[in-house]
Coordinates of C-alpha atoms in Angstrom, one line a residue:
M25 CA 96.4 85.7 122.4
H26 CA 93.4 83.4 121.9
H27 CA 93.8 79.9 123.3
R28 CA 91.3 77.7 121.4
T29 CA 88.3 79.5 122.9
S30 CA 85.3 77.4 122.7
R31 CA 82.7 78.6 120.0
R32 CA 80.1 78.4 122.9
T33 CA 81.7 81.5 124.4
L34 CA 81.4 83.3 121.1
L35 CA 78.1 82.4 119.6
T36 CA 74.5 82.5 120.5
A37 CA 72.5 79.3 120.4
T38 CA 71.2 80.2 117.1
A39 CA 74.6 80.8 115.7
A40 CA 76.0 77.7 117.2
T41 CA 73.1 75.7 115.4
A42 CA 74.1 77.2 112.1
V43 CA 77.7 76.2 112.5
A44 CA 76.7 72.8 113.7
A45 CA 74.9 72.3 110.4
V46 CA 78.3 72.1 108.7
T47 CA 80.7 70.8 111.2
G48 CA 78.7 68.3 113.3
A49 CA 79.2 70.6 116.4
G50 CA 77.0 69.5 119.3
L51 CA 78.2 65.9 118.9
A52 CA 80.9 64.4 121.2
P53 CA 84.3 64.5 119.6
G54 CA 84.4 60.8 119.5
A55 CA 81.0 60.7 117.7
V56 CA 82.2 63.3 115.2
A57 CA 85.4 61.3 114.5
A58 CA 83.3 58.0 114.2
Q59 CA 80.9 59.8 111.9
R60 CA 83.7 61.1 109.7
S61 CA 85.7 57.8 109.5
A62 CA 82.5 55.9 108.6
S63 CA 81.8 58.0 105.5
S64 CA 83.6 57.8 102.2
G65 CA 85.2 61.0 100.8
Q66 CA 82.5 61.4 98.2
H67 CA 79.8 61.0 100.8
R68 CA 81.4 63.6 103.0
S69 CA 81.6 66.0 100.1
A70 CA 78.0 65.5 99.2
A71 CA 77.0 65.9 102.8
T72 CA 79.1 69.0 103.3
T73 CA 77.6 70.6 100.1
K74 CA 74.1 69.8 101.5
R75 CA 74.9 71.5 104.7
L76 CA 76.5 74.5 103.0
K77 CA 73.5 75.0 100.8
R78 CA 71.3 74.9 103.9
I79 CA 73.4 77.7 105.4
I80 CA 73.3 79.6 102.2
S81 CA 69.5 79.3 102.1
G82 CA 69.3 80.9 105.5
M83 CA 71.5 83.9 104.7
S84 CA 70.1 87.3 104.0
L85 CA 70.8 88.9 100.6
E86 CA 73.1 91.4 102.3
E87 CA 75.1 88.5 104.0
K88 CA 75.3 86.7 100.6
V89 CA 76.7 89.9 98.9
G90 CA 79.2 90.4 101.7
Q91 CA 80.6 86.8 101.3
L92 CA 81.8 87.8 97.9
F93 CA 84.1 90.6 99.0
V94 CA 87.7 90.3 100.4
M95 CA 88.7 93.7 101.7
R96 CA 91.7 95.5 103.2
V97 CA 91.5 97.1 106.6
Y98 CA 94.0 99.2 108.5
G99 CA 95.3 98.2 111.9
H100 CA 97.2 95.6 114.0
S101 CA 94.0 94.6 115.9
A102 CA 90.5 93.7 114.8
T103 CA 88.9 95.7 117.6
D104 CA 91.5 98.1 118.9
P105 CA 93.7 99.6 116.2
D106 CA 95.9 102.7 116.6
Q107 CA 94.0 106.0 116.1
A108 CA 95.8 106.7 112.8
D109 CA 94.5 103.4 111.5
I110 CA 91.0 104.2 112.8
D111 CA 91.1 107.5 110.9
A112 CA 92.2 105.7 107.7
N113 CA 89.4 103.1 108.1
M114 CA 86.8 105.9 108.6
A115 CA 88.1 107.8 105.6
E116 CA 88.2 104.7 103.2
I117 CA 85.6 102.4 104.5
G118 CA 83.4 104.3 106.9
V119 CA 84.1 102.0 109.8
R120 CA 86.5 102.2 112.8
T121 CA 87.8 98.6 112.8
A122 CA 87.9 95.2 111.2
A123 CA 85.2 93.9 113.4
E124 CA 82.9 96.9 112.5
M125 CA 83.5 96.2 108.8
I126 CA 82.6 92.5 109.1
D127 CA 79.5 93.4 111.1
R128 CA 78.3 96.1 108.6
Y129 CA 79.3 94.4 105.3
H130 CA 79.5 90.7 106.2
V131 CA 82.6 90.4 104.2
G132 CA 83.8 86.8 103.4
G133 CA 87.5 87.7 103.5
I134 CA 90.1 90.1 104.6
I135 CA 93.6 90.7 102.9
Y136 CA 96.7 91.8 105.0
F137 CA 99.1 94.3 103.8
T138 CA 102.3 95.7 105.5
W139 CA 101.3 99.2 104.7
A140 CA 98.0 98.7 106.4
H141 CA 99.8 97.8 109.6
N142 CA 98.5 94.3 109.6
T143 CA 101.7 92.5 109.8
R144 CA 104.0 93.7 112.7
D145 CA 105.1 90.3 114.1
P146 CA 103.8 86.7 114.2
H147 CA 102.0 86.9 117.5
Q148 CA 100.2 90.1 116.6
I149 CA 99.2 88.8 113.3
A150 CA 97.8 85.7 115.0
E151 CA 95.8 87.7 117.3
L152 CA 94.5 89.9 114.6
S153 CA 93.4 86.8 112.7
N154 CA 91.7 85.5 115.7
G155 CA 89.9 88.7 116.3
I156 CA 88.7 88.7 112.7
Q157 CA 87.3 85.1 113.1
R158 CA 85.6 86.1 116.3
A159 CA 83.8 88.9 114.5
G160 CA 82.8 86.6 111.7
L161 CA 81.3 84.0 114.1
A162 CA 79.4 86.8 115.9
G163 CA 77.3 87.7 112.9
P164 CA 73.6 86.8 112.3
T165 CA 74.9 83.7 110.2
P166 CA 78.2 82.7 111.9
L167 CA 80.8 82.3 109.2
P168 CA 84.6 82.1 109.4
L169 CA 86.6 84.3 107.1
L170 CA 89.3 83.6 104.5
V171 CA 92.3 85.7 105.6
S172 CA 94.6 86.2 102.7
T173 CA 97.9 87.9 101.7
D174 CA 100.4 88.2 98.9
Q175 CA 103.2 86.1 100.4
E176 CA 105.1 85.2 97.1
H177 CA 108.5 85.5 98.7
G178 CA 111.3 87.1 97.0
I179 CA 110.3 90.6 96.0
V180 CA 106.7 90.3 97.2
C181 CA 106.4 89.6 101.0
R182 CA 103.9 90.9 103.6
V183 CA 105.0 88.9 106.5
G184 CA 108.7 89.4 107.3
E185 CA 111.3 88.2 109.9
P186 CA 111.3 86.5 112.2
A187 CA 109.1 84.4 109.9
T188 CA 111.1 82.4 107.4
L189 CA 111.6 84.2 104.1
M190 CA 112.2 81.9 101.2
P191 CA 113.7 82.6 97.7
G192 CA 111.1 84.0 95.3
A193 CA 109.8 82.4 92.1
M194 CA 112.5 83.2 89.7
A195 CA 115.2 82.2 92.2
L196 CA 113.5 78.8 92.6
G197 CA 113.4 78.7 88.7
A198 CA 117.1 79.2 88.8
G199 CA 117.5 76.4 91.2
G200 CA 115.4 74.2 89.0
S201 CA 114.4 71.8 91.9
R202 CA 110.7 70.9 92.1
S203 CA 111.5 69.4 95.5
D204 CA 112.9 72.8 96.7
A205 CA 109.9 74.6 95.3
R206 CA 107.6 72.2 97.0
R207 CA 109.5 72.3 100.4
A208 CA 109.6 76.1 100.3
G209 CA 105.8 76.2 99.7
Q210 CA 105.2 73.7 102.5
I211 CA 107.3 75.8 105.1
A212 CA 105.9 79.0 104.0
G213 CA 102.2 77.5 104.1
A214 CA 102.8 76.1 107.5
E215 CA 104.0 79.5 108.9
L216 CA 101.1 81.4 107.3
A217 CA 98.6 78.8 108.8
A218 CA 100.1 79.2 112.2
I219 CA 99.5 82.9 112.2
G220 CA 95.8 82.5 110.8
I221 CA 96.4 83.4 107.2
N222 CA 94.6 80.6 105.2
Q223 CA 94.6 81.8 101.7
N224 CA 97.9 82.8 100.0
Y225 CA 98.0 84.6 96.6
A226 CA 100.8 82.7 95.3
P227 CA 102.4 81.1 93.2
D228 CA 102.8 83.4 90.2
A229 CA 102.0 81.2 87.2
D230 CA 102.9 83.9 84.6
V231 CA 105.6 83.0 81.9
N232 CA 107.9 86.0 81.9
V233 CA 108.9 86.2 78.2
N234 CA 109.3 90.1 78.2
P235 CA 112.5 91.3 79.9
A236 CA 110.8 94.7 80.1
N237 CA 107.8 93.5 82.0
P238 CA 107.5 96.0 84.9
V239 CA 105.1 94.2 87.1
I240 CA 106.0 90.4 86.9
G241 CA 109.8 89.9 86.2
V242 CA 111.4 87.9 89.0
R243 CA 107.9 87.1 90.4
S244 CA 107.7 84.5 87.6
F245 CA 109.6 81.1 87.7
G246 CA 111.0 81.9 84.2
S247 CA 110.4 82.0 80.5
D248 CA 109.9 78.3 79.6
P249 CA 106.3 77.3 79.9
Q250 CA 106.9 73.7 80.8
S251 CA 109.5 74.5 83.4
V252 CA 107.2 77.1 84.9
A253 CA 104.3 74.7 85.0
A254 CA 106.3 72.1 86.8
M255 CA 107.4 74.7 89.5
V256 CA 103.9 76.0 89.9
A257 CA 102.5 72.5 90.5
A258 CA 105.2 71.8 93.0
Q259 CA 104.5 75.1 94.9
V260 CA 100.7 74.5 94.8
K261 CA 101.2 71.0 96.4
G262 CA 103.6 72.5 99.0
Y263 CA 101.3 75.3 100.1
Q264 CA 98.2 73.2 100.2
S265 CA 99.9 70.3 102.0
S266 CA 100.2 72.8 104.9
G267 CA 96.4 73.4 105.0
I268 CA 96.2 76.7 103.3
A269 CA 94.6 77.7 100.0
S270 CA 97.1 78.4 97.1
T271 CA 96.2 80.9 94.4
A272 CA 97.7 80.7 90.9
K273 CA 97.9 84.1 89.2
H274 CA 97.3 86.0 87.0
F275 CA 95.0 84.3 84.6
P276 CA 95.1 84.1 81.6
G277 CA 98.8 85.1 81.8
H278 CA 100.6 88.4 82.6
G279 CA 104.1 87.5 81.5
D280 CA 104.4 89.4 78.2
T281 CA 103.5 93.0 78.9
S282 CA 105.4 96.2 79.1
T283 CA 102.6 97.9 81.0
D284 CA 102.0 97.7 84.7
S285 CA 98.3 96.8 85.3
H286 CA 98.5 98.8 88.6
T287 CA 98.7 101.9 86.5
G288 CA 97.4 101.0 83.1
L289 CA 95.6 98.4 81.0
P290 CA 98.1 96.0 79.3
V291 CA 97.2 94.4 76.1
I292 CA 98.6 91.0 75.2
T293 CA 99.0 90.4 71.5
H294 CA 99.4 86.6 71.6
T295 CA 97.3 84.6 69.2
R296 CA 95.1 81.9 70.5
E297 CA 97.7 79.3 69.5
Q298 CA 100.5 81.3 71.2
W299 CA 98.5 81.6 74.4
A300 CA 98.0 77.9 74.4
Q301 CA 101.7 77.3 74.1
L302 CA 103.1 80.0 76.2
D303 CA 100.5 81.1 78.9
E304 CA 98.1 78.1 79.5
P305 CA 100.5 75.3 80.6
P306 CA 101.2 76.6 84.1
F307 CA 97.5 77.2 84.8
R308 CA 96.6 73.7 83.5
A309 CA 99.3 72.3 85.7
A310 CA 97.9 74.2 88.7
I311 CA 94.5 72.9 88.1
A312 CA 95.8 69.3 87.7
A313 CA 97.7 69.8 91.1
G314 CA 94.4 70.7 92.8
I315 CA 94.7 74.4 93.1
D316 CA 92.1 75.9 95.4
S317 CA 91.9 79.4 93.9
I318 CA 93.0 81.3 90.7
M319 CA 93.4 85.0 90.4
T320 CA 92.4 87.0 87.3
A321 CA 94.6 89.5 85.4
H322 CA 93.6 93.0 84.5
I323 CA 94.7 92.6 80.9
V324 CA 93.2 92.6 77.6
V325 CA 93.9 89.6 75.2
P326 CA 91.9 90.2 72.0
A327 CA 92.6 86.7 70.7
L328 CA 90.7 85.4 73.7
D329 CA 87.9 88.1 73.8
P330 CA 87.3 90.2 70.8
A331 CA 85.3 92.6 72.9
E332 CA 88.6 93.6 74.6
D333 CA 87.3 93.6 78.1
P334 CA 89.9 93.1 80.8
A335 CA 90.1 89.4 81.5
T336 CA 88.7 90.0 85.1
L337 CA 85.6 91.2 83.5
S338 CA 85.5 88.7 80.4
H339 CA 82.9 85.9 80.3
P340 CA 84.7 84.3 77.3
I341 CA 87.9 84.1 79.3
L342 CA 86.7 83.2 82.8
T343 CA 83.7 81.1 82.0
G344 CA 84.4 80.0 78.4
I345 CA 88.1 79.2 78.9
L346 CA 88.8 78.8 82.6
R347 CA 85.6 77.1 83.6
E348 CA 84.4 75.3 80.6
E349 CA 87.6 74.5 78.6
L350 CA 90.0 73.9 81.4
G351 CA 87.3 72.4 83.7
Y352 CA 88.1 74.5 86.7
D353 CA 85.5 74.6 89.4
G354 CA 87.4 76.2 92.3
V355 CA 87.4 79.7 93.5
V356 CA 88.1 82.5 91.1
V357 CA 89.3 85.7 92.7
T358 CA 89.9 89.0 91.1
D359 CA 93.3 91.0 91.2
S360 CA 92.7 94.2 93.3
L361 CA 89.8 96.1 92.0
G362 CA 91.6 99.3 93.0
M363 CA 94.2 98.8 90.2
E364 CA 93.8 101.1 87.1
G365 CA 93.9 98.2 84.7
V366 CA 90.3 97.2 85.7
R367 CA 89.0 100.7 86.2
T368 CA 89.9 102.3 82.8
K369 CA 87.0 101.0 80.8
Y370 CA 84.1 100.9 83.3
G371 CA 83.2 102.8 86.6
D372 CA 83.7 101.4 90.0
E373 CA 80.1 100.6 90.4
R374 CA 80.0 98.5 87.2
V375 CA 83.3 96.6 87.8
P376 CA 82.1 94.1 90.5
V377 CA 78.9 93.4 88.8
L378 CA 80.7 92.7 85.4
A379 CA 83.2 90.5 87.2
L380 CA 80.5 88.4 88.8
L381 CA 78.7 88.1 85.4
A382 CA 82.1 87.0 83.9
G383 CA 82.4 84.2 86.4
V384 CA 84.4 85.6 89.3
D385 CA 83.6 84.4 92.9
Q386 CA 85.6 86.8 95.2
L387 CA 85.9 90.5 94.7
L388 CA 89.2 91.7 95.9
N389 CA 90.0 95.1 97.5
P390 CA 87.6 97.5 95.7
P391 CA 88.6 101.2 96.2
S392 CA 85.2 101.8 97.8
L393 CA 83.6 98.8 99.5
D394 CA 80.4 100.7 100.0
V395 CA 80.0 101.6 96.4
S396 CA 80.9 98.1 95.1
W397 CA 78.9 96.2 97.8
N398 CA 75.8 98.3 97.1
A399 CA 76.3 97.9 93.3
V400 CA 76.3 94.1 93.6
L401 CA 73.2 94.3 96.0
E402 CA 71.3 96.4 93.6
A403 CA 72.2 94.3 90.6
V404 CA 70.7 91.2 92.4
K405 CA 67.6 93.0 93.5
S406 CA 67.1 94.3 89.9
G407 CA 67.6 90.9 88.4
E408 CA 70.8 91.7 86.5
I409 CA 72.5 89.1 88.6
S410 CA 70.4 86.2 89.6
E411 CA 70.5 85.2 93.3
A412 CA 71.2 81.7 92.0
R413 CA 74.4 83.0 90.3
I414 CA 75.8 84.5 93.6
D415 CA 74.8 81.3 95.4
E416 CA 77.1 79.4 93.1
S417 CA 80.0 81.6 94.1
I418 CA 79.1 81.5 97.8
L419 CA 79.0 77.8 97.7
R420 CA 82.6 77.6 96.2
I421 CA 83.7 80.1 98.9
L422 CA 82.1 78.1 101.7
R423 CA 83.4 74.8 100.3
L424 CA 86.9 76.2 100.5
K425 CA 86.4 77.4 104.0
A426 CA 85.2 73.9 104.9
K427 CA 88.1 72.2 103.2
L428 CA 90.5 74.4 105.2
G429 CA 88.8 73.2 108.5
L430 CA 87.6 76.8 109.2
F431 CA 84.2 75.6 110.3
D432 CA 85.7 73.2 112.8
D433 CA 88.2 75.8 114.3
P434 CA 89.3 78.9 112.7
F435 CA 91.5 79.9 115.6
V436 CA 95.3 79.8 116.0
S437 CA 97.3 79.7 119.2
R438 CA 100.5 81.4 120.7
S439 CA 102.0 77.9 121.1
G440 CA 101.3 77.1 117.6
V441 CA 103.1 80.3 116.4
D442 CA 106.1 79.5 118.7
R443 CA 106.3 75.9 117.4
T444 CA 106.1 76.8 113.7
V445 CA 107.2 80.3 112.8
G446 CA 110.9 80.9 112.0
T447 CA 112.1 77.7 113.5
R448 CA 115.7 76.7 113.2
S449 CA 114.9 73.9 110.8
H450 CA 112.9 76.2 108.6
L451 CA 115.6 78.9 108.5
A452 CA 118.3 76.3 107.7
A453 CA 116.1 75.0 104.8
A454 CA 115.8 78.4 103.5
D455 CA 119.5 79.0 103.6
R456 CA 120.3 75.8 101.7
I457 CA 117.5 76.4 99.1
A458 CA 118.9 79.9 98.5
E459 CA 122.4 78.7 97.9
R460 CA 121.1 76.3 95.2
T461 CA 119.4 79.3 93.4
T462 CA 122.5 81.7 93.4
T463 CA 123.6 82.1 89.8
L464 CA 127.2 82.9 88.7
L465 CA 127.1 84.6 85.3
A466 CA 130.8 85.8 85.0
N467 CA 134.0 85.1 86.7
D468 CA 137.0 86.6 84.8
G469 CA 140.3 85.2 85.8
A470 CA 138.7 82.8 88.2
L471 CA 138.4 85.7 90.8
L472 CA 135.8 83.6 92.6
P473 CA 135.7 81.9 95.1
L474 CA 137.3 85.0 96.9
S475 CA 140.2 84.0 98.9
R476 CA 140.6 85.5 102.4
R477 CA 144.2 85.4 102.1
S478 CA 144.5 87.6 99.0
H479 CA 141.1 89.5 99.1
R480 CA 140.2 89.9 102.7
D481 CA 139.5 93.6 102.9
L482 CA 136.2 94.3 101.2
L483 CA 134.1 97.4 100.3
V484 CA 130.3 96.7 99.8
V485 CA 128.5 99.5 97.9
G486 CA 125.4 99.9 95.7
A487 CA 121.7 99.9 95.8
D488 CA 119.7 99.6 98.9
P489 CA 116.1 99.2 97.9
A490 CA 113.5 98.9 100.6
S491 CA 112.9 95.5 102.2
P492 CA 109.8 93.7 100.5
S493 CA 108.6 92.9 104.0
G494 CA 109.9 95.9 105.8
T495 CA 112.1 93.6 108.0
T496 CA 115.3 92.8 106.0
G497 CA 118.3 94.7 104.8
P498 CA 119.5 97.2 103.8
P499 CA 121.4 95.1 101.2
T500 CA 124.8 96.6 101.4
T501 CA 124.7 96.3 105.2
T502 CA 123.4 92.6 105.1
L503 CA 126.2 91.7 102.6
A504 CA 129.0 93.4 104.7
T505 CA 127.7 91.7 107.8
A506 CA 127.6 88.2 106.1
F507 CA 131.1 88.7 104.8
G508 CA 132.3 89.6 108.3
E509 CA 130.8 86.5 109.7
L510 CA 132.7 84.6 107.0
G511 CA 136.0 86.1 108.1
Y512 CA 136.5 89.1 105.8
A513 CA 136.8 92.6 106.8
A514 CA 133.9 94.4 105.1
T515 CA 132.7 98.0 105.0
A516 CA 129.2 99.0 103.7
L517 CA 128.5 102.1 101.8
S518 CA 125.1 102.7 100.3
T519 CA 125.2 104.5 96.9
G520 CA 121.5 104.1 95.9
T521 CA 119.7 103.1 92.7
A522 CA 120.8 106.4 91.1
P523 CA 124.2 107.3 92.5
T524 CA 125.2 110.9 92.2
A525 CA 128.6 112.0 91.1
A526 CA 129.5 112.9 94.6
K527 CA 128.4 109.5 95.9
I528 CA 130.4 107.8 93.1
A529 CA 133.4 109.8 94.1
E530 CA 133.0 108.7 97.7
A531 CA 132.8 105.1 96.7
V532 CA 135.9 105.4 94.6
A533 CA 137.8 107.0 97.4
A534 CA 136.6 104.3 99.8
A535 CA 137.8 101.6 97.4
Q536 CA 141.4 102.7 97.6
G537 CA 143.4 100.0 99.5
K538 CA 140.6 97.5 99.4
D539 CA 141.2 94.0 98.0
A540 CA 137.8 93.8 96.2
V541 CA 134.6 95.8 95.8
V542 CA 131.1 94.2 95.8
V543 CA 128.5 96.3 94.0
A544 CA 124.8 95.5 94.6
T545 CA 122.9 96.6 91.4
Y546 CA 119.3 97.0 90.9
N547 CA 117.5 97.2 87.5
V548 CA 120.3 98.8 85.7
S549 CA 119.3 100.6 82.5
A550 CA 121.3 102.0 79.6
T551 CA 121.4 105.4 81.2
S552 CA 121.8 104.4 84.8
S553 CA 124.4 106.0 86.8
Q554 CA 124.9 102.5 88.4
R555 CA 126.9 101.8 85.2
T556 CA 129.2 104.9 85.9
L557 CA 129.7 103.6 89.4
V558 CA 130.8 100.2 88.4
S559 CA 133.1 101.5 85.6
E560 CA 134.8 104.1 87.9
L561 CA 135.3 101.5 90.6
A562 CA 136.8 99.1 88.0
A563 CA 139.1 101.8 86.7
T564 CA 140.7 101.9 90.2
G565 CA 142.2 98.5 89.5
V566 CA 140.4 96.9 92.4
P567 CA 138.5 93.8 91.3
V568 CA 134.7 94.5 91.1
I569 CA 132.1 91.9 91.8
T570 CA 128.6 92.9 90.8
V571 CA 125.6 91.3 92.4
A572 CA 122.2 91.8 90.6
V573 CA 119.7 91.9 93.6
R574 CA 116.6 92.0 91.4
N575 CA 116.6 91.2 87.6
P576 CA 119.3 89.0 86.2
Y577 CA 119.4 91.2 83.1
D578 CA 121.7 93.8 84.8
I579 CA 124.8 92.0 83.4
A580 CA 123.8 92.9 79.9
Q581 CA 123.6 96.6 80.8
L582 CA 127.1 96.4 82.6
A583 CA 128.9 95.1 79.5
G584 CA 132.1 97.1 79.0
T585 CA 132.2 98.6 82.5
G586 CA 135.1 96.3 83.6
F587 CA 133.5 94.2 86.3
A588 CA 135.4 90.9 87.0
A589 CA 132.5 88.7 88.3
N590 CA 128.7 88.8 88.3
L591 CA 126.0 87.0 90.2
A592 CA 122.3 87.0 90.2
T593 CA 120.2 86.6 93.4
Y594 CA 116.7 87.4 92.1
S595 CA 115.8 89.3 95.2
W596 CA 117.4 91.4 98.0
T597 CA 115.9 89.8 101.1
D598 CA 118.5 88.6 103.5
V599 CA 118.3 85.0 102.7
E600 CA 119.4 85.5 99.1
L601 CA 122.1 87.9 100.0
R602 CA 123.5 85.8 102.7
A603 CA 123.5 82.9 100.2
A604 CA 125.4 85.2 97.7
A605 CA 128.0 86.0 100.2
R606 CA 128.6 82.3 101.0
V607 CA 128.9 81.6 97.2
I608 CA 131.4 84.5 96.7
A609 CA 133.4 83.1 99.6
G610 CA 133.4 79.6 98.4
R611 CA 131.4 78.4 101.2
A612 CA 128.7 77.1 98.8
E613 CA 128.7 76.2 95.1
P614 CA 127.0 78.5 92.6
E615 CA 124.3 75.9 91.4
G616 CA 121.8 78.2 89.9
T617 CA 121.2 78.6 86.2
L618 CA 119.4 81.2 84.3
P619 CA 115.6 80.5 84.0
V620 CA 115.3 83.3 81.5
P621 CA 117.5 84.4 78.5
V622 CA 119.6 87.5 78.9
Q623 CA 119.8 89.5 75.6
R624 CA 122.5 91.9 74.6
A625 CA 121.7 95.5 75.6
D626 CA 122.9 96.9 72.3
D627 CA 121.1 94.2 70.2
P628 CA 118.2 92.5 71.9
A629 CA 118.0 90.1 69.0
V630 CA 121.2 88.5 70.2
V631 CA 121.2 86.2 73.3
L632 CA 124.1 87.0 75.6
H633 CA 123.3 84.2 78.0
P634 CA 120.8 81.5 77.2
V635 CA 118.2 79.8 79.5
G636 CA 120.3 77.2 81.5
Y637 CA 123.5 79.2 81.6
G638 CA 125.4 79.3 84.8
L639 CA 129.1 79.0 85.9
R640 CA 130.5 76.6 88.4
Y641 CA 133.7 76.6 90.5

C-alpha cells in the first residue's frame, strides 16, 4: 500500500516542473499555504486556469487526445494483474496492464467494474488507484487521472462490503428526506475518496414515469420532477462535500423509455414542453447545486433534435440546450460508448468524433480504445475537429482534477481506508436511513408487526438475484438470518425468479406447520410463476408476507393471490433487507411512501396506489 510517497520519487525533474506549474510544488508547505490564503477564490481560479493552459500548451497531440478518454481495464493491480486479466487486456486493448494502457494512450481516466476484477476489497482498490496515479505521473506530461465508477447504491454498486452500502435512489425517494439523501451521498463519497475513486457516476437524475422502463426503474428517485430535483441536488451536495466529483445522468432524461439503451436505441416522444416539465428540472437542480459532471444518454428525442441523432452525438442537445440554455460549463461525459444505443446509427470510428463535435468532454469506455483514439487523432490532424476545440475539453477535465486536489496529492493511504471505509457510524447511519425508506403497501388484518409469540416460526422463500456488488445476499438467506437475530426461528429456501412446479411444491411442503411465510419477489409479471408460488403458499392457510426486492410494482401483479402483507425495499442488498426484517418484526416503523404510482395490472389507466401512499403501524 502506498503511504504518501513523495512525487520526487515518482517524477523526473522535468515532470516535477510541469506539476509545479499547477500546484506550486517546489515551494515550502508554509509558503504554499500563505500563497493560497493571500489570494481570493477568483484570483486562484484565474491563476489555476493560466497554469493549466500552460500545461496544455506543452502537451503533444497524442497526450491531448488521450486525456479525453475514460477506459476500462482488467485486473486488481495496475502493474501485476492476474494472467486471465492480462489476457483480457491484450484481447480488448492490446496492452497487458493499466500502467501500459496509460503509457501508450495517455488516457485521462479509468473506470472500475466488478466484472473487470477491479474491486475485490477496499485496500486492494486503494492500491490499484495509487498504481494508476503513479502511471499517470510517470508520463511525458505528468497528469493525475480521474478514477470513476458507477456507485449509485441500490441495484447498481461496484464497491461492496465491507464498504458501506446505502439505499438506492428510489428507496431514498420513498424516504423523502433530503437530509438522508445528502448524508448517504456524503458517506458514500467519503468512502470512495478513501479508496482513490474520485468521480462517481451518480446520482441518476432521470424521472421514471414509465413503469415498464427496463434500464432505469428504481435507479430513479421517482416520478415527480420536483421531488426528484430536490433529491438530486441533495445527493450532489453530499457527494461533492466529500471531495469527489458527482455526475448527474442521463441527460436529457432517460426516464420514459421501454427500450434499454444497452441493447437498442430508445426514442423519447416528449414534446419540448413536456421535456421542460418532466425531464429538465433535476438537471437544472444539479447544475444549481454545482454538479461537476453530467453524463449523456444514448436516446433520441426528436423534439430536441429533429435530426434524430442520439443525444450523446447531438450538438443541439449538448451544446444548444445543456451548454447554452442551461449555462452548464462543467465536464460532459458520454455514457459507455460500447452500448448499442450509440452504435446503431454510426460506426465506432465516427462515434467519438461526433460526440466531441456535439460538445462532449470525456469519451467513456469505447469498445475499441485503439479505433476510437486514432479516429479522434485523425479528426484533429485533418481539421475536422480543431485543436482549440479539444483544448476546451481538456481544460475542463484538468480544472476538475485541480478542484479535486489531484495535482496536490492523488494518492490514498491504508490508514485512510481503515479510518473511513465501513466504519461503525457509517453502517449505523445506513441502517437507520434504510428503515426510513421501507414501504408498507398492504397489511390485511393487521398481521404486521409480526408477533414472536404467535408467529415465531418462519419460512423465507423467493427470488435470490445476484448481488449488485457481488458481496451481499442471497436475499432469502439474508432475510432468514435477520429474522433469526431478531428472535424468530427462520428457514431459507431459494425458489428463484421463475420457480418451477417442483420448487413451488417444495415450498408448499416446507410451509406446513410454519406460522408465516415471507416471499421475496422480483419483477413479477402477469405470466410469472412467482404469482403461482404466492397463490399456492397462501392456499395453505399460512399467512404470506411478500417483499418486493426491486420494483414496487410487484403488488399490482400479485393481486388476487391471497397474500396478507406487502412491503417494498427497492433493492436486495443486505442493508435494505435487514431493514425490512426489522419493520416486519416491529423493531422499526414503516416510514416510506411510494415515490411512483402503482397502476392496476389489469387496467393501467387506474392507479392502485398513488404517489405518497404508505401504511403505518
